[in-house]
Coordinates of C-alpha atoms in Angstrom, one line a residue:
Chain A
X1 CA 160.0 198.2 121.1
X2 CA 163.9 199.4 120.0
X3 CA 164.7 203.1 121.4
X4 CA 167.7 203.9 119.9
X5 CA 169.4 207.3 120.8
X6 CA 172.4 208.8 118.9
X7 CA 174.1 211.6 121.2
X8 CA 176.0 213.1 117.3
X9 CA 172.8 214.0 116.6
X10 CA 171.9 217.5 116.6
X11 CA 168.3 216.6 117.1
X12 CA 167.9 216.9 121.3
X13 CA 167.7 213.2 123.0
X14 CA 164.6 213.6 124.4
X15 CA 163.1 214.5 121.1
X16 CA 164.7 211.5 119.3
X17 CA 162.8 209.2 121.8
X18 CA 160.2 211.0 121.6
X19 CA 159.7 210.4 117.5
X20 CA 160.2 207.2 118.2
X21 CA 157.6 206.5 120.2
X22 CA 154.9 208.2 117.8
X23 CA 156.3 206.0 115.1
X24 CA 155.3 202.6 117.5
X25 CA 151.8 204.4 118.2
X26 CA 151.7 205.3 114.9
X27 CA 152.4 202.1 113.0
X28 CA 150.7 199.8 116.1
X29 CA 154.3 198.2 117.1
X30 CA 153.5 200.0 120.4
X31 CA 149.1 198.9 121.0
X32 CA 147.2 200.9 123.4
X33 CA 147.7 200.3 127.0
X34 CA 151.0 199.2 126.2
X35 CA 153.6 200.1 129.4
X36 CA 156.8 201.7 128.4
X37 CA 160.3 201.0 130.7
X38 CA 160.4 203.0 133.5
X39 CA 162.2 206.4 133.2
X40 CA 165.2 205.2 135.1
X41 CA 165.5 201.8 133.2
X42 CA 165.5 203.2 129.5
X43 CA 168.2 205.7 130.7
X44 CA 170.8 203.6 132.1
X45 CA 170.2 201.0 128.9
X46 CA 171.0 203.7 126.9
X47 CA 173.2 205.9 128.9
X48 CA 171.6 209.2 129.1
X49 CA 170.2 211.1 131.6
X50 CA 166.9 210.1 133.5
X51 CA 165.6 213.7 133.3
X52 CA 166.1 213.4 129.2
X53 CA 163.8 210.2 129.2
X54 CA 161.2 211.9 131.4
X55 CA 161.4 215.3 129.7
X56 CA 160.1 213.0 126.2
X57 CA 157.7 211.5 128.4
X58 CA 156.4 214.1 129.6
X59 CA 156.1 215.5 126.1
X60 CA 154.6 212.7 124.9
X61 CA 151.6 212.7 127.6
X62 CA 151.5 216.3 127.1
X63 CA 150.8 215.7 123.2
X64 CA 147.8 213.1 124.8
X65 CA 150.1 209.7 123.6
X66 CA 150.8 208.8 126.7
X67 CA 149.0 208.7 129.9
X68 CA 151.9 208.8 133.4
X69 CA 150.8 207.1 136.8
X70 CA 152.2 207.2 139.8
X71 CA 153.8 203.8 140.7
X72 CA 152.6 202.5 137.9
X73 CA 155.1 204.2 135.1
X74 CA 153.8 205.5 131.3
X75 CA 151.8 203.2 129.3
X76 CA 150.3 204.4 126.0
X77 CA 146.8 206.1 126.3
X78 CA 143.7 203.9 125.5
X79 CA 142.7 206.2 122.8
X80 CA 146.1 206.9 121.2
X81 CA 146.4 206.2 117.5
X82 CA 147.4 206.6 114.4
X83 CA 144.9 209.9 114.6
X84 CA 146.9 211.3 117.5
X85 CA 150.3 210.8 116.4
X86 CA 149.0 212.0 112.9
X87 CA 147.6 215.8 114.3
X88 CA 150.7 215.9 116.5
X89 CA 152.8 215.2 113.1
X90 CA 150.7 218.2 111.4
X91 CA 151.2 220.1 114.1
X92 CA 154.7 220.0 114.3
X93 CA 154.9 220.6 111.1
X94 CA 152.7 223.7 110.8
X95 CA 154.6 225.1 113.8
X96 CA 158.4 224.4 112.1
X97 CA 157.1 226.0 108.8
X98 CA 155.2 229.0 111.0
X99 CA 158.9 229.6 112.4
X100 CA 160.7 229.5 109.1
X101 CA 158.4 232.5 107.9
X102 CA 158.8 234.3 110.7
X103 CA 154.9 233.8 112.1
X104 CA 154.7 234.2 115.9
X105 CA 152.7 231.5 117.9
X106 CA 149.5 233.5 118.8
X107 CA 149.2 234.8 115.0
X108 CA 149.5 230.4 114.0
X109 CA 146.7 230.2 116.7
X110 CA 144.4 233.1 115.3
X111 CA 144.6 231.2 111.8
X112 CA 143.2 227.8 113.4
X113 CA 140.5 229.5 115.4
X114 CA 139.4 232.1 112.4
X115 CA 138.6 228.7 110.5
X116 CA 137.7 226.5 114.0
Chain B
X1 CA 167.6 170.9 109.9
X2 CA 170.9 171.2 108.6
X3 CA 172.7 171.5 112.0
X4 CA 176.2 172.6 113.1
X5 CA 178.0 170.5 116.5
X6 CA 180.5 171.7 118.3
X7 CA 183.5 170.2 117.6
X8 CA 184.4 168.8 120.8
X9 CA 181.6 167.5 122.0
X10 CA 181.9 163.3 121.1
X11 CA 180.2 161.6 118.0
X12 CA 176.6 163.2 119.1
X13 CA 173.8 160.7 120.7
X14 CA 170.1 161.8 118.4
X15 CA 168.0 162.5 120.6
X16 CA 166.2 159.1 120.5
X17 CA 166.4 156.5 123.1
X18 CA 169.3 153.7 121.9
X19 CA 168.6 150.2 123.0
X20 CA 170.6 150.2 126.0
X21 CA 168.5 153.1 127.2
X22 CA 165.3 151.0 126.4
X23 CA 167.1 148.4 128.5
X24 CA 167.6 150.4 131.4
X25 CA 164.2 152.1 131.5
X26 CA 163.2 148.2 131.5
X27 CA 164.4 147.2 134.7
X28 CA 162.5 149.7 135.8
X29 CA 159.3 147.3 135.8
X30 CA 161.5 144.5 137.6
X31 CA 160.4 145.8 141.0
X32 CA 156.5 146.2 140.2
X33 CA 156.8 142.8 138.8
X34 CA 158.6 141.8 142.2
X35 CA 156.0 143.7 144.0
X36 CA 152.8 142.7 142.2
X37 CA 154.3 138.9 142.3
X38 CA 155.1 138.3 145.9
X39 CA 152.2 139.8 146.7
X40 CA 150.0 137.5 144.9
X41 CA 151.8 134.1 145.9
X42 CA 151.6 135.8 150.0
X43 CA 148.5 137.3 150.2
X44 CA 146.7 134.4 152.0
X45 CA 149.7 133.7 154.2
X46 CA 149.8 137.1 155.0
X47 CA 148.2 138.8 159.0
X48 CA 145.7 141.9 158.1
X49 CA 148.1 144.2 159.2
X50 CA 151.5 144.7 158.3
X51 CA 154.5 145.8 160.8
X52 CA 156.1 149.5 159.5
X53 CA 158.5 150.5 161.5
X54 CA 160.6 148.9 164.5
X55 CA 162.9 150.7 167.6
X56 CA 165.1 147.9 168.6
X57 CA 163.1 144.9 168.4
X58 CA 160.0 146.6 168.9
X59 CA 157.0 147.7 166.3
X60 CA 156.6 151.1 166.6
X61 CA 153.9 151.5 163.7
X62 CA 152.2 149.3 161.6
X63 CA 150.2 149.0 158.4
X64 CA 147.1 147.6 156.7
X65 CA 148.6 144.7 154.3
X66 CA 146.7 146.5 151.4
X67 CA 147.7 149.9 152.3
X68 CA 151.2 148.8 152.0
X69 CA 151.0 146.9 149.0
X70 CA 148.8 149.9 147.5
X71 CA 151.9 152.4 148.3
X72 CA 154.6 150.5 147.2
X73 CA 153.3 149.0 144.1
X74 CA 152.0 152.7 143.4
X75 CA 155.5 154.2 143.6
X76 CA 157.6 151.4 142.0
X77 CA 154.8 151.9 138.8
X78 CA 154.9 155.3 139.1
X79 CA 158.9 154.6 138.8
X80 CA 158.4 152.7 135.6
X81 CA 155.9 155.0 134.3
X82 CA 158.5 157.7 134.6
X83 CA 161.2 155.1 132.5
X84 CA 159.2 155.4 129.8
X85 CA 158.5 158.9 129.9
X86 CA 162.4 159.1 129.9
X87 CA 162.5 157.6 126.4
X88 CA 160.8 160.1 125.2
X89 CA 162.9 162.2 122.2
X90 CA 162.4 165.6 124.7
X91 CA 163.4 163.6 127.7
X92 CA 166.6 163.1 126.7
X93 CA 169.1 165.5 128.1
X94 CA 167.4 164.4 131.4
X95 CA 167.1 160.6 130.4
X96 CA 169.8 159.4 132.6
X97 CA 169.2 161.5 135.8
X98 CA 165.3 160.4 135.5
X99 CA 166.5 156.8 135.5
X100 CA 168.1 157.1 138.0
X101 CA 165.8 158.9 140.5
X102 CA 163.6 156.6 139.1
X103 CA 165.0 153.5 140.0
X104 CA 166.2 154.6 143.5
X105 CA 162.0 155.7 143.9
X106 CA 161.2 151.9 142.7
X107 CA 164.1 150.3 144.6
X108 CA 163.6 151.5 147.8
X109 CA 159.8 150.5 147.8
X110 CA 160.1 146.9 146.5
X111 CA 163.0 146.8 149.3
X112 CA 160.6 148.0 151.9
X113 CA 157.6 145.7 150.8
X114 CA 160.2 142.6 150.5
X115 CA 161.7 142.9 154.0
X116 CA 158.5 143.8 155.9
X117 CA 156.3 141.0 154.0
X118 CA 159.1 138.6 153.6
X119 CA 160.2 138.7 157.3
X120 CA 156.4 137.9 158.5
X121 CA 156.5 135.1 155.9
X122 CA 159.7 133.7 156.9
X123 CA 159.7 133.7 160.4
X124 CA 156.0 133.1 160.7
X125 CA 155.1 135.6 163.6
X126 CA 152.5 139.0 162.2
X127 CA 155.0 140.7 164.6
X128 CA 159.1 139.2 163.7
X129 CA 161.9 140.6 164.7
X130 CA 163.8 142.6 162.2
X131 CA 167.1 142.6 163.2
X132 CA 169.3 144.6 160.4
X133 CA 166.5 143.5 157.8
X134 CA 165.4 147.2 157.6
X135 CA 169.3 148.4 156.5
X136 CA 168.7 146.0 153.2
X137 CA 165.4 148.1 152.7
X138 CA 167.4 151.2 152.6
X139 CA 170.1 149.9 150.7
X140 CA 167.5 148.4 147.6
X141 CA 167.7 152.4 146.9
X142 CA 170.6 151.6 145.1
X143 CA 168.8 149.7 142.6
X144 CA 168.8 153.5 140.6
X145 CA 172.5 153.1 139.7
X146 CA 171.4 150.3 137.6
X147 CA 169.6 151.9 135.3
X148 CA 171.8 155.2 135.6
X149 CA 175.0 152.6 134.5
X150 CA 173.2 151.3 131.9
X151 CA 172.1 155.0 130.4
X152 CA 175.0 156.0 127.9
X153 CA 176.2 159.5 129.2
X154 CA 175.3 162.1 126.8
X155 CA 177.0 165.2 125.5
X156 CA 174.8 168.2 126.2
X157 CA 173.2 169.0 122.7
X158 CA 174.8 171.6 120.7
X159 CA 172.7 172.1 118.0
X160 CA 172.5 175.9 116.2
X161 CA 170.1 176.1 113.5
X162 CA 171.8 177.0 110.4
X163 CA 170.8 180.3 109.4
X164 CA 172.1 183.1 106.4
X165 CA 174.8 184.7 108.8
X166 CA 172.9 186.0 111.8
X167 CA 170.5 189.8 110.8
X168 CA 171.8 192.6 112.7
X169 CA 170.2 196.1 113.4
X170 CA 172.6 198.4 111.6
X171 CA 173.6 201.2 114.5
X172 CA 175.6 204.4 113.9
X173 CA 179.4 204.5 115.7
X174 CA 177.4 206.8 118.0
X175 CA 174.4 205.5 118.6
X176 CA 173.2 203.3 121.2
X177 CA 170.0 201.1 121.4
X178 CA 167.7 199.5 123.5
X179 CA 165.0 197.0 123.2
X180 CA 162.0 196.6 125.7
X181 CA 159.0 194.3 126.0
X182 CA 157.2 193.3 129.0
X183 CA 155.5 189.9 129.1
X184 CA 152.3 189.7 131.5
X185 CA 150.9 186.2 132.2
X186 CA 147.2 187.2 133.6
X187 CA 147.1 183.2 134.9
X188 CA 150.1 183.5 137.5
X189 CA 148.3 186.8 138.8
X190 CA 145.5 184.8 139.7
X191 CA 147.1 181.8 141.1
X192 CA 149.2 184.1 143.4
X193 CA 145.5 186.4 144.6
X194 CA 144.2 182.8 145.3
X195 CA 147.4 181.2 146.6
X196 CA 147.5 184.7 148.9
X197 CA 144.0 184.2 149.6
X198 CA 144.5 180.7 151.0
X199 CA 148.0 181.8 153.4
X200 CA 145.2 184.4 155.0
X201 CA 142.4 181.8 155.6
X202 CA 145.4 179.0 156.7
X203 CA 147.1 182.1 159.3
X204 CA 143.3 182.4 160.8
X205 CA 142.7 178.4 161.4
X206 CA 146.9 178.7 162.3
X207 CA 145.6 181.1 164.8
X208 CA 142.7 179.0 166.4
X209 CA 144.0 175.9 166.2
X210 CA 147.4 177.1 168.2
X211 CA 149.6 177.8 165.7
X212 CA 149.2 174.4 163.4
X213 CA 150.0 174.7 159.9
X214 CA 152.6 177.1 160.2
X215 CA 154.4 175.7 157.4
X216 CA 151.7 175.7 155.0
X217 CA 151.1 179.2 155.7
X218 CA 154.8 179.6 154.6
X219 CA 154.3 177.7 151.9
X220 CA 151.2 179.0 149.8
X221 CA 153.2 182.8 150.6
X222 CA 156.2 181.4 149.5
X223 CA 154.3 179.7 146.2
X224 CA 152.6 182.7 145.6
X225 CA 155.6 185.2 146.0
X226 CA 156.9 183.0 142.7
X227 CA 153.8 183.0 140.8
X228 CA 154.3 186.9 141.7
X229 CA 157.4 187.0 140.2
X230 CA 156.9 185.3 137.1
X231 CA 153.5 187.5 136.4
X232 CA 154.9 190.3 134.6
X233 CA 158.6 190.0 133.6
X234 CA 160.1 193.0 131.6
X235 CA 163.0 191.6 128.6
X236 CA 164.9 193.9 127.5
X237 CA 168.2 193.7 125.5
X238 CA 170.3 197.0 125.6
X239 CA 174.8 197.9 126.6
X240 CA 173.9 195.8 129.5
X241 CA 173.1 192.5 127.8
X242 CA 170.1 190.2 128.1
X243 CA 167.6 191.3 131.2
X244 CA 164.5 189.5 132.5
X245 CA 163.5 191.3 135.4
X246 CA 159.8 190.8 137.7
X247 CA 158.1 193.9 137.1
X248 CA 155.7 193.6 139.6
X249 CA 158.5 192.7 142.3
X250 CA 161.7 194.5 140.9
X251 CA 163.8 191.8 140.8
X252 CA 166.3 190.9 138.7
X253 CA 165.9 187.3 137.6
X254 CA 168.4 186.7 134.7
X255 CA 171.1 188.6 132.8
X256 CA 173.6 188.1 130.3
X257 CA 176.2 190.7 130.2
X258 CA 177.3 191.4 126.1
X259 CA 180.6 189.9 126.6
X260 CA 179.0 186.7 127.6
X261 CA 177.2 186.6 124.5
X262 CA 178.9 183.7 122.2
X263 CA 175.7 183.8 119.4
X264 CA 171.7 185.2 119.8
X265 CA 169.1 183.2 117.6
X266 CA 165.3 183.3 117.7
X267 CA 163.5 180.0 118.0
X268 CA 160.3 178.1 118.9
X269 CA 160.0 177.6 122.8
X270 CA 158.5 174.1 123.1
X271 CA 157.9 174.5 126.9
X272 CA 158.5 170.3 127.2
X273 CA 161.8 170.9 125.2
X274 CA 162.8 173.2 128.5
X275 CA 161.2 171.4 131.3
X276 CA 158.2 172.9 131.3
X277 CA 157.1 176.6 132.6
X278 CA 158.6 179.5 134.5
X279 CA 162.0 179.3 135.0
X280 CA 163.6 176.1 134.0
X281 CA 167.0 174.8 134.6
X282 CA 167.9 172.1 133.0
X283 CA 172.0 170.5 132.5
X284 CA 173.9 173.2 130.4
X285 CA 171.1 175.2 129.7
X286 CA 168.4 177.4 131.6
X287 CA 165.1 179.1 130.6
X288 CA 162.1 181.5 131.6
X289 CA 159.2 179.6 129.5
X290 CA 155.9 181.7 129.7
X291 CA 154.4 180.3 127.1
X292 CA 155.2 178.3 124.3
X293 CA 156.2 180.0 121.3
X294 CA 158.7 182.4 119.8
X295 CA 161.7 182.8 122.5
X296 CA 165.1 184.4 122.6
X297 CA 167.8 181.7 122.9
X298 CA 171.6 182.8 123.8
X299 CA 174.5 180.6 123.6
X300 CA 177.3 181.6 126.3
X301 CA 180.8 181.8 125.7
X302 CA 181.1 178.8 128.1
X303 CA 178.6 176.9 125.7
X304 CA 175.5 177.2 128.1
X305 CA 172.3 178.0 126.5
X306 CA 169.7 180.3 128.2
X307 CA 166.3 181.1 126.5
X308 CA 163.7 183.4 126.9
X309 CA 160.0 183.5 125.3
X310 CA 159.3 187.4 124.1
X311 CA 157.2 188.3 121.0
X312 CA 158.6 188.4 117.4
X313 CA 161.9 187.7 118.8
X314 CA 163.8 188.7 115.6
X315 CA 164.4 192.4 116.4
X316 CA 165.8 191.9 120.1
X317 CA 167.8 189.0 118.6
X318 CA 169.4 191.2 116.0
X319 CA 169.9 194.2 118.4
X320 CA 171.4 191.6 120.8
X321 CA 174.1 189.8 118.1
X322 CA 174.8 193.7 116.8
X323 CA 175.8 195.1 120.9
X324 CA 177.7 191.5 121.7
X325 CA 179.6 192.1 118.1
X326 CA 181.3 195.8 119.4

């Protein structure tokens, strides 16, 4: 799949890959079980720093998109959809908005788990 | 096609075989039609066995009559066989060199079969003397150079498939982008496990038998370090050109740094087009076949071509022609 990265940006580099990779899941460019490059490879092809790419990998296994073993790099999880990428999307969003009112994190949390 | 040439190449050869070439890949069949005649009008005057080999004026080895005529009649068809392979329309950046190899292959057996079966006929004796006889066996390998003379030299093809101005990927001043796919070929995985499988059971007879078959052991490892190599490749296109690296073995097989890169188009990989599978080099152009189908192909400044066979090759090929273009 194409990273692309654009330093001018004021979106962080680690979170432009990492958008990018929920778009592949997301619209299937990027299939289940699918291996991306190795942290160190997709950093020097794009020039940034290897702890950028593993910080957006990291975040994209935390989010359950990808799935990171040892020696064997990240490869998109088995059960990673459109469904995923879709709640993670919502998620996001809710949070961003959540912010912009001025509605702490635990008080967004008591709203899902009133109506859980 | 509507194609483009380049314009120095001479007045371009299509890839079909012109008569000349059917001429050369013809004498080909001169020595099985040597071979298979002699051997008809001497088999009755002819002693069982056959003398092979002589030190001085003394037989060394020797040879069952129909042994040898079985191997020497085999090669020189196998030789003529391989002519008319030649003249085939995907044969023919290699026509010449195939001729050639050919006709040394064919030469040197009818030269071997003549001297050996003519000397017993001539002098009468199941065991003659051979004198410098075996020098003119050698020698008969020059009968490739026939062919290869007769084989019009041809102009590596140029051909570039017209297209509506190559598609870029449009990128900001800023930005940078990289393109990554990784190509796994389950087939080579098993041939190495089994290739693997078979250096192990060689090392243990190697073992018992006092270390013979050393160099099959070395071989079967050394076949299945390839098919290793060539079981998952990662492509990717990025600042640092064209990549194809083994991503089981970390190894760098091919690049193409950006400021090599003359033109990037995609294109059908017809494996036969390329010499076949894994990676292929071929005169003035070189390529990692997988499988047939879609492929990257680069031109190089210095007019070489190299291809690779990816997946919907478009988007790497645009991102590719965009980087080379800065």
């Amino acid at each position: 799949m194409l990273f692309r990265v654009d330093p001018a940006s004021t979106v962080s580099l680690a979170e432009q890959l990492a958008v990018q990779v929920r778009a592949g899941v997301a619209d299937g460019t990027l299939a289940p079980g699918t291996r991306l490059p190795p942290a160190r490879e997709l950093a020097s092809a794009l020039d940034i720093n290897m702890h950028t790419v593993l910080r957006a990998y990291a975040q994209l296994r935390d989010d359950g998109i990808l799935e990171m073993r040892q020696g064997r790099g990240a490869s998109v999880r088995a059960d990673a959809g459109a469904g995923t990428v879709r709640l993670v999307e919502l998620a996001d969003a809710l949070l961003a908005e959540a912010r912009k009112m001025g509605v702490a994190l635990p008080d967004v949390l008591t709203l899902i788990q009133t109506r859980g | 096609m509507p194609t483009r040439t380049i314009p120095e190449a001479p007045p371009a050869l299509t890839p079909h075989a012109t008569g000349r070439e059917r001429f050369a890949a013809a004498t080909l069949w001169l020595p099985v039609v040597a071979i298979s005649l002699t051997a008809t009008l001497w088999y009755d005057r002819l002693p069982a066995v056959l003398p092979k080999q002589w030190n001085g004026a003394e037989i060394t080895s020797t040879a069952g009559t129909e042994v040898m005529i079985g191997i020497t009649g085999t090669i020189a068809l196998l030789a003529a066989l391989a002519g008319l392979v030649a003249l085939s329309d995907a044969a023919a950046d290699i026509r010449r060199g195939l001729v050639l190899a050919a006709g040394c292959a064919a030469g040197l057996a009818a030269g071997v079969w003549l001297v050996v079966a003519g000397l017993v006929i001539a002098t009468g004796s199941a065991e003659p003397e051979a004198g410098a006889w075996p020098l003119f066996a050698v020698l008969a390998l020059g009968y490739g150079l026939i062919p290869f003379a007769l084989s019009p030299r041809r102009p590596h093809r140029r051909e570039l498939a017209a297209t509506a101005g190559p598609t870029t990927v449009p990128l900001g001043a800023t930005e940078s982008g990289a393109w990554f796919t990784t190509v796994t070929v389950p087939m080579f995985l098993w041939l190495a496990g089994g290739l693997a499988l078979g250096a192990v059971g060689l090392t243990v007879f190697s073992i018992l038998e006092d270390g013979a078959g050393t160099g099959g052991v070395l071989t079967l490892l050394l076949a299945a370090g390839i098919c290793l190599t060539f079981a998952r490749l990662r492509v990717s296109v990025d600042r640092r050109g064209l990549r194809v690296v083994s991503s089981l073995l970390r190894l760098p097989i091919k690049q193409i740094a950006l400021d090599q890169v003359a033109s990037a188009r995609a294109e059908t990989i017809r494996p036969l087009e390329w010499g076949g599978w894994g990676y292929r080099i071929l005169p003035g152009r070189s390529a990692v076949v997988l499988t047939g189908g879609p492929g990257i192909v680069v031109e190089r400044h210095n007019g070489t071509l190299f291809a690779v066979t990816v997946p919907d090759p478009e988007l790497p090929v645009a991102l590719l022609t965009t980087l080379a273009a800065r």
